[in-house]
Amino acid sequence: GAAAAITERHGGDVPADHAQLLALPGIGEYTAAAVASFAYGQRHAVLDTNVRRVLARAVTGVQYPPNATTAAERKLARALLPEEQASAARWAAASMELGALVCTARNESCHRCPIAA
């Protein structure tokens, strides 16, 4: 799996490069972006269910996102990322937390939302 590949290919160090992360067995776009963003402070759109729900409700006006991540969602998420890497990593984490704690699937708390208009 990924752990063996990291040991064999990278001397036991988790790679910081997004493309190298994607090349690891079992690592998809979400995990590669999350590791690059959260572990290395890089500018990558981290699109989990929570972030997708926040973007759907706050930006596109749709209650729930499609079942699978779309190219349009990826493009939107990248466009909303701050340019500066550290700010982008904080944005990614904050978006996930917003979806997990306030903009939840079953109990949205729009009155508590810091981005509600």
Short mmCIF file of N, CA and C in Angstrom, two decimals:
data_model
loop_
_atom_site.label_atom_id
_atom_site.label_comp_id
_atom_site.label_asym_id
_atom_site.label_seq_id
_atom_site.Cartn_x
_atom_site.Cartn_y
_atom_site.Cartn_z
N GLY A 1 0.80 -1.19 0.00
CA GLY A 1 0.00 0.00 0.00
C GLY A 1 0.85 1.26 0.00
N ALA A 2 0.23 2.32 0.42
CA ALA A 2 0.89 3.63 0.43
C ALA A 2 2.09 3.65 1.37
N ALA A 3 1.96 3.02 2.55
CA ALA A 3 3.06 3.04 3.51
C ALA A 3 4.30 2.35 2.94
N ALA A 4 4.11 1.21 2.30
CA ALA A 4 5.24 0.51 1.70
C ALA A 4 5.86 1.33 0.59
N ALA A 5 5.03 1.97 -0.22
CA ALA A 5 5.54 2.79 -1.32
C ALA A 5 6.30 4.00 -0.80
N ILE A 6 5.83 4.59 0.29
CA ILE A 6 6.53 5.73 0.88
C ILE A 6 7.90 5.28 1.38
N THR A 7 7.96 4.12 1.99
CA THR A 7 9.23 3.58 2.47
C THR A 7 10.18 3.29 1.32
N GLU A 8 9.67 2.62 0.29
CA GLU A 8 10.50 2.22 -0.84
C GLU A 8 10.92 3.39 -1.72
N ARG A 9 9.98 4.27 -2.04
CA ARG A 9 10.24 5.35 -3.01
C ARG A 9 10.78 6.63 -2.39
N HIS A 10 10.45 6.85 -1.10
CA HIS A 10 10.77 8.15 -0.51
C HIS A 10 11.53 8.03 0.81
N GLY A 11 12.12 6.86 1.04
CA GLY A 11 12.93 6.68 2.24
C GLY A 11 12.16 6.84 3.53
N GLY A 12 10.87 6.61 3.50
CA GLY A 12 10.04 6.72 4.70
C GLY A 12 9.46 8.09 4.95
N ASP A 13 9.81 9.06 4.13
CA ASP A 13 9.28 10.42 4.29
C ASP A 13 8.08 10.61 3.37
N VAL A 14 6.99 11.10 3.93
CA VAL A 14 5.81 11.38 3.11
C VAL A 14 6.17 12.51 2.15
N PRO A 15 5.98 12.30 0.86
CA PRO A 15 6.35 13.34 -0.10
C PRO A 15 5.48 14.59 0.05
N ALA A 16 6.08 15.74 -0.21
CA ALA A 16 5.35 17.00 -0.17
C ALA A 16 4.73 17.32 -1.53
N ASP A 17 5.28 16.75 -2.58
CA ASP A 17 4.82 17.04 -3.93
C ASP A 17 3.47 16.38 -4.21
N HIS A 18 2.51 17.17 -4.66
CA HIS A 18 1.15 16.69 -4.92
C HIS A 18 1.15 15.54 -5.92
N ALA A 19 1.92 15.66 -7.00
CA ALA A 19 1.97 14.61 -8.02
C ALA A 19 2.56 13.32 -7.45
N GLN A 20 3.57 13.44 -6.60
CA GLN A 20 4.15 12.25 -5.97
C GLN A 20 3.15 11.60 -5.01
N LEU A 21 2.38 12.40 -4.33
CA LEU A 21 1.34 11.86 -3.45
C LEU A 21 0.30 11.10 -4.25
N LEU A 22 -0.14 11.68 -5.37
CA LEU A 22 -1.13 11.02 -6.22
C LEU A 22 -0.61 9.71 -6.80
N ALA A 23 0.68 9.59 -6.97
CA ALA A 23 1.27 8.38 -7.54
C ALA A 23 1.31 7.22 -6.54
N LEU A 24 1.06 7.50 -5.28
CA LEU A 24 1.08 6.44 -4.27
C LEU A 24 -0.18 5.57 -4.39
N PRO A 25 -0.05 4.27 -4.17
CA PRO A 25 -1.22 3.39 -4.27
C PRO A 25 -2.27 3.74 -3.22
N GLY A 26 -3.51 3.84 -3.67
CA GLY A 26 -4.62 4.11 -2.77
C GLY A 26 -4.81 5.57 -2.41
N ILE A 27 -3.99 6.45 -2.96
CA ILE A 27 -4.09 7.88 -2.66
C ILE A 27 -4.78 8.57 -3.83
N GLY A 28 -5.92 9.19 -3.55
CA GLY A 28 -6.66 9.90 -4.57
C GLY A 28 -6.49 11.40 -4.42
N GLU A 29 -7.26 12.14 -5.19
CA GLU A 29 -7.16 13.61 -5.22
C GLU A 29 -7.40 14.22 -3.84
N TYR A 30 -8.44 13.77 -3.15
CA TYR A 30 -8.75 14.35 -1.84
C TYR A 30 -7.58 14.17 -0.86
N THR A 31 -7.10 12.95 -0.73
CA THR A 31 -6.03 12.68 0.23
C THR A 31 -4.75 13.42 -0.15
N ALA A 32 -4.41 13.42 -1.42
CA ALA A 32 -3.20 14.12 -1.86
C ALA A 32 -3.31 15.62 -1.56
N ALA A 33 -4.46 16.20 -1.85
CA ALA A 33 -4.65 17.63 -1.58
C ALA A 33 -4.63 17.91 -0.08
N ALA A 34 -5.26 17.04 0.71
CA ALA A 34 -5.30 17.23 2.16
C ALA A 34 -3.89 17.16 2.76
N VAL A 35 -3.11 16.18 2.36
CA VAL A 35 -1.75 16.05 2.89
C VAL A 35 -0.90 17.25 2.46
N ALA A 36 -0.96 17.60 1.19
CA ALA A 36 -0.17 18.74 0.70
C ALA A 36 -0.57 20.03 1.42
N SER A 37 -1.85 20.20 1.65
CA SER A 37 -2.34 21.42 2.30
C SER A 37 -2.06 21.43 3.80
N PHE A 38 -2.51 20.39 4.50
CA PHE A 38 -2.44 20.40 5.96
C PHE A 38 -1.05 20.07 6.51
N ALA A 39 -0.33 19.18 5.86
CA ALA A 39 1.00 18.81 6.36
C ALA A 39 2.09 19.75 5.86
N TYR A 40 1.90 20.28 4.64
CA TYR A 40 2.96 21.08 4.03
C TYR A 40 2.55 22.52 3.72
N GLY A 41 1.32 22.91 4.09
CA GLY A 41 0.89 24.30 3.93
C GLY A 41 0.78 24.77 2.50
N GLN A 42 0.54 23.84 1.57
CA GLN A 42 0.48 24.20 0.16
C GLN A 42 -0.94 24.61 -0.25
N ARG A 43 -1.02 25.24 -1.40
CA ARG A 43 -2.29 25.75 -1.94
C ARG A 43 -2.95 24.69 -2.81
N HIS A 44 -3.87 23.93 -2.21
CA HIS A 44 -4.64 22.92 -2.93
C HIS A 44 -6.07 22.95 -2.44
N ALA A 45 -7.01 22.77 -3.34
CA ALA A 45 -8.42 22.69 -2.96
C ALA A 45 -8.68 21.32 -2.36
N VAL A 46 -9.10 21.31 -1.11
CA VAL A 46 -9.41 20.07 -0.40
C VAL A 46 -10.93 19.93 -0.39
N LEU A 47 -11.43 19.04 -1.22
CA LEU A 47 -12.88 18.93 -1.41
C LEU A 47 -13.43 17.66 -0.77
N ASP A 48 -13.80 17.76 0.50
CA ASP A 48 -14.52 16.65 1.11
C ASP A 48 -16.02 16.97 1.06
N THR A 49 -16.83 16.10 1.61
CA THR A 49 -18.28 16.29 1.58
C THR A 49 -18.68 17.59 2.25
N ASN A 50 -18.03 17.93 3.36
CA ASN A 50 -18.37 19.15 4.08
C ASN A 50 -18.09 20.40 3.25
N VAL A 51 -16.93 20.45 2.65
CA VAL A 51 -16.57 21.62 1.83
C VAL A 51 -17.49 21.71 0.62
N ARG A 52 -17.77 20.59 0.00
CA ARG A 52 -18.67 20.59 -1.17
C ARG A 52 -20.06 21.10 -0.79
N ARG A 53 -20.54 20.73 0.40
CA ARG A 53 -21.85 21.20 0.86
C ARG A 53 -21.83 22.71 1.10
N VAL A 54 -20.78 23.22 1.75
CA VAL A 54 -20.66 24.66 1.99
C VAL A 54 -20.65 25.42 0.67
N LEU A 55 -19.84 24.97 -0.28
CA LEU A 55 -19.78 25.64 -1.58
C LEU A 55 -21.12 25.59 -2.30
N ALA A 56 -21.77 24.44 -2.24
CA ALA A 56 -23.07 24.30 -2.91
C ALA A 56 -24.07 25.29 -2.34
N ARG A 57 -24.17 25.37 -1.03
CA ARG A 57 -25.16 26.24 -0.39
C ARG A 57 -24.79 27.71 -0.48
N ALA A 58 -23.54 28.03 -0.19
CA ALA A 58 -23.13 29.43 -0.10
C ALA A 58 -22.87 30.08 -1.45
N VAL A 59 -22.41 29.31 -2.42
CA VAL A 59 -21.99 29.91 -3.68
C VAL A 59 -22.97 29.61 -4.81
N THR A 60 -23.36 28.36 -4.95
CA THR A 60 -24.22 28.01 -6.08
C THR A 60 -25.70 28.02 -5.74
N GLY A 61 -26.04 28.09 -4.44
CA GLY A 61 -27.44 28.14 -4.04
C GLY A 61 -28.15 26.80 -4.08
N VAL A 62 -27.40 25.72 -4.17
CA VAL A 62 -27.97 24.37 -4.20
C VAL A 62 -27.89 23.80 -2.79
N GLN A 63 -28.94 23.12 -2.35
CA GLN A 63 -28.95 22.58 -0.99
C GLN A 63 -27.89 21.50 -0.78
N TYR A 64 -27.79 20.56 -1.73
CA TYR A 64 -26.83 19.47 -1.61
C TYR A 64 -26.03 19.35 -2.90
N PRO A 65 -24.73 19.06 -2.78
CA PRO A 65 -23.91 18.88 -3.99
C PRO A 65 -24.24 17.56 -4.68
N PRO A 66 -23.79 17.38 -5.92
CA PRO A 66 -23.97 16.10 -6.61
C PRO A 66 -23.28 14.97 -5.83
N ASN A 67 -23.65 13.73 -6.12
CA ASN A 67 -23.05 12.59 -5.42
C ASN A 67 -21.54 12.50 -5.60
N ALA A 68 -21.07 12.77 -6.79
CA ALA A 68 -19.63 12.71 -7.07
C ALA A 68 -19.10 14.11 -7.35
N THR A 69 -17.87 14.36 -6.96
CA THR A 69 -17.25 15.66 -7.20
C THR A 69 -17.15 15.92 -8.69
N THR A 70 -17.54 17.12 -9.09
CA THR A 70 -17.54 17.48 -10.51
C THR A 70 -16.36 18.39 -10.84
N ALA A 71 -16.07 18.51 -12.12
CA ALA A 71 -15.02 19.42 -12.57
C ALA A 71 -15.38 20.86 -12.21
N ALA A 72 -16.66 21.20 -12.28
CA ALA A 72 -17.10 22.56 -11.93
C ALA A 72 -16.84 22.85 -10.46
N GLU A 73 -17.06 21.87 -9.59
CA GLU A 73 -16.79 22.07 -8.16
C GLU A 73 -15.29 22.28 -7.93
N ARG A 74 -14.47 21.49 -8.60
CA ARG A 74 -13.02 21.64 -8.45
C ARG A 74 -12.56 23.02 -8.91
N LYS A 75 -13.10 23.46 -10.04
CA LYS A 75 -12.74 24.77 -10.58
C LYS A 75 -13.16 25.88 -9.62
N LEU A 76 -14.38 25.79 -9.09
CA LEU A 76 -14.87 26.78 -8.13
C LEU A 76 -14.01 26.79 -6.88
N ALA A 77 -13.71 25.63 -6.34
CA ALA A 77 -12.91 25.54 -5.12
C ALA A 77 -11.52 26.14 -5.33
N ARG A 78 -10.90 25.87 -6.48
CA ARG A 78 -9.59 26.45 -6.77
C ARG A 78 -9.68 27.97 -6.91
N ALA A 79 -10.76 28.46 -7.52
CA ALA A 79 -10.92 29.90 -7.71
C ALA A 79 -11.09 30.64 -6.39
N LEU A 80 -11.68 29.98 -5.40
CA LEU A 80 -11.93 30.62 -4.11
C LEU A 80 -10.73 30.57 -3.17
N LEU A 81 -9.74 29.75 -3.48
CA LEU A 81 -8.56 29.65 -2.61
C LEU A 81 -7.77 30.95 -2.59
N PRO A 82 -7.38 31.41 -1.42
CA PRO A 82 -6.47 32.56 -1.37
C PRO A 82 -5.17 32.23 -2.11
N GLU A 83 -4.54 33.23 -2.67
CA GLU A 83 -3.30 33.02 -3.43
C GLU A 83 -2.14 32.61 -2.54
N GLU A 84 -2.05 33.20 -1.37
CA GLU A 84 -0.93 32.92 -0.46
C GLU A 84 -1.10 31.53 0.13
N GLN A 85 -0.04 30.71 0.11
CA GLN A 85 -0.14 29.30 0.50
C GLN A 85 -0.65 29.08 1.92
N ALA A 86 -0.11 29.80 2.89
CA ALA A 86 -0.53 29.59 4.27
C ALA A 86 -2.00 29.95 4.45
N SER A 87 -2.43 31.03 3.81
CA SER A 87 -3.84 31.42 3.88
C SER A 87 -4.73 30.38 3.21
N ALA A 88 -4.25 29.81 2.11
CA ALA A 88 -5.02 28.78 1.40
C ALA A 88 -5.19 27.55 2.28
N ALA A 89 -4.14 27.16 2.99
CA ALA A 89 -4.23 25.99 3.88
C ALA A 89 -5.20 26.26 5.02
N ARG A 90 -5.18 27.48 5.57
CA ARG A 90 -6.15 27.84 6.63
C ARG A 90 -7.56 27.85 6.08
N TRP A 91 -7.75 28.36 4.86
CA TRP A 91 -9.06 28.38 4.21
C TRP A 91 -9.60 26.96 4.06
N ALA A 92 -8.73 26.04 3.63
CA ALA A 92 -9.16 24.65 3.45
C ALA A 92 -9.64 24.06 4.77
N ALA A 93 -8.88 24.27 5.83
CA ALA A 93 -9.26 23.74 7.14
C ALA A 93 -10.54 24.41 7.65
N ALA A 94 -10.64 25.71 7.48
CA ALA A 94 -11.82 26.44 7.95
C ALA A 94 -13.07 26.02 7.20
N SER A 95 -12.95 25.79 5.91
CA SER A 95 -14.10 25.35 5.10
C SER A 95 -14.60 23.99 5.56
N MET A 96 -13.66 23.10 5.88
CA MET A 96 -14.04 21.78 6.37
C MET A 96 -14.76 21.89 7.71
N GLU A 97 -14.22 22.71 8.60
CA GLU A 97 -14.84 22.89 9.92
C GLU A 97 -16.22 23.53 9.81
N LEU A 98 -16.36 24.51 8.92
CA LEU A 98 -17.66 25.15 8.73
C LEU A 98 -18.71 24.13 8.32
N GLY A 99 -18.35 23.26 7.39
CA GLY A 99 -19.28 22.23 6.95
C GLY A 99 -19.56 21.17 8.00
N ALA A 100 -18.57 20.89 8.83
CA ALA A 100 -18.74 19.86 9.86
C ALA A 100 -19.52 20.35 11.06
N LEU A 101 -19.37 21.64 11.40
CA LEU A 101 -19.95 22.14 12.64
C LEU A 101 -21.17 23.05 12.47
N VAL A 102 -21.26 23.78 11.37
CA VAL A 102 -22.34 24.75 11.19
C VAL A 102 -23.24 24.39 10.02
N CYS A 103 -22.66 24.15 8.90
CA CYS A 103 -23.42 23.88 7.67
C CYS A 103 -23.54 22.37 7.47
N THR A 104 -24.14 21.70 8.45
CA THR A 104 -24.19 20.25 8.43
C THR A 104 -25.28 19.74 7.49
N ALA A 105 -25.21 18.48 7.18
CA ALA A 105 -26.17 17.88 6.25
C ALA A 105 -27.58 17.88 6.81
N ARG A 106 -27.72 17.60 8.09
CA ARG A 106 -29.06 17.47 8.68
C ARG A 106 -29.51 18.67 9.47
N ASN A 107 -28.58 19.41 10.05
CA ASN A 107 -28.95 20.51 10.92
C ASN A 107 -28.18 21.78 10.58
N GLU A 108 -28.47 22.35 9.44
CA GLU A 108 -27.75 23.57 9.09
C GLU A 108 -28.13 24.68 10.06
N SER A 109 -27.16 25.44 10.49
CA SER A 109 -27.36 26.53 11.44
C SER A 109 -27.02 27.84 10.75
N CYS A 110 -27.84 28.21 9.80
CA CYS A 110 -27.56 29.40 8.98
C CYS A 110 -27.39 30.66 9.84
N HIS A 111 -28.12 30.72 10.96
CA HIS A 111 -28.02 31.90 11.83
C HIS A 111 -26.64 32.00 12.49
N ARG A 112 -25.88 30.91 12.54
CA ARG A 112 -24.54 30.90 13.12
C ARG A 112 -23.45 30.99 12.06
N CYS A 113 -23.83 31.03 10.80
CA CYS A 113 -22.86 30.96 9.72
C CYS A 113 -22.09 32.28 9.58
N PRO A 114 -20.76 32.22 9.63
CA PRO A 114 -19.97 33.45 9.51
C PRO A 114 -19.93 34.02 8.09
N ILE A 115 -20.40 33.26 7.10
CA ILE A 115 -20.39 33.78 5.73
C ILE A 115 -21.79 34.05 5.19
N ALA A 116 -22.80 33.87 6.03
CA ALA A 116 -24.18 34.12 5.58
C ALA A 116 -24.39 35.60 5.30
N ALA A 117 -25.11 35.87 4.25
CA ALA A 117 -25.38 37.27 3.89
C ALA A 117 -26.57 37.80 4.66
#
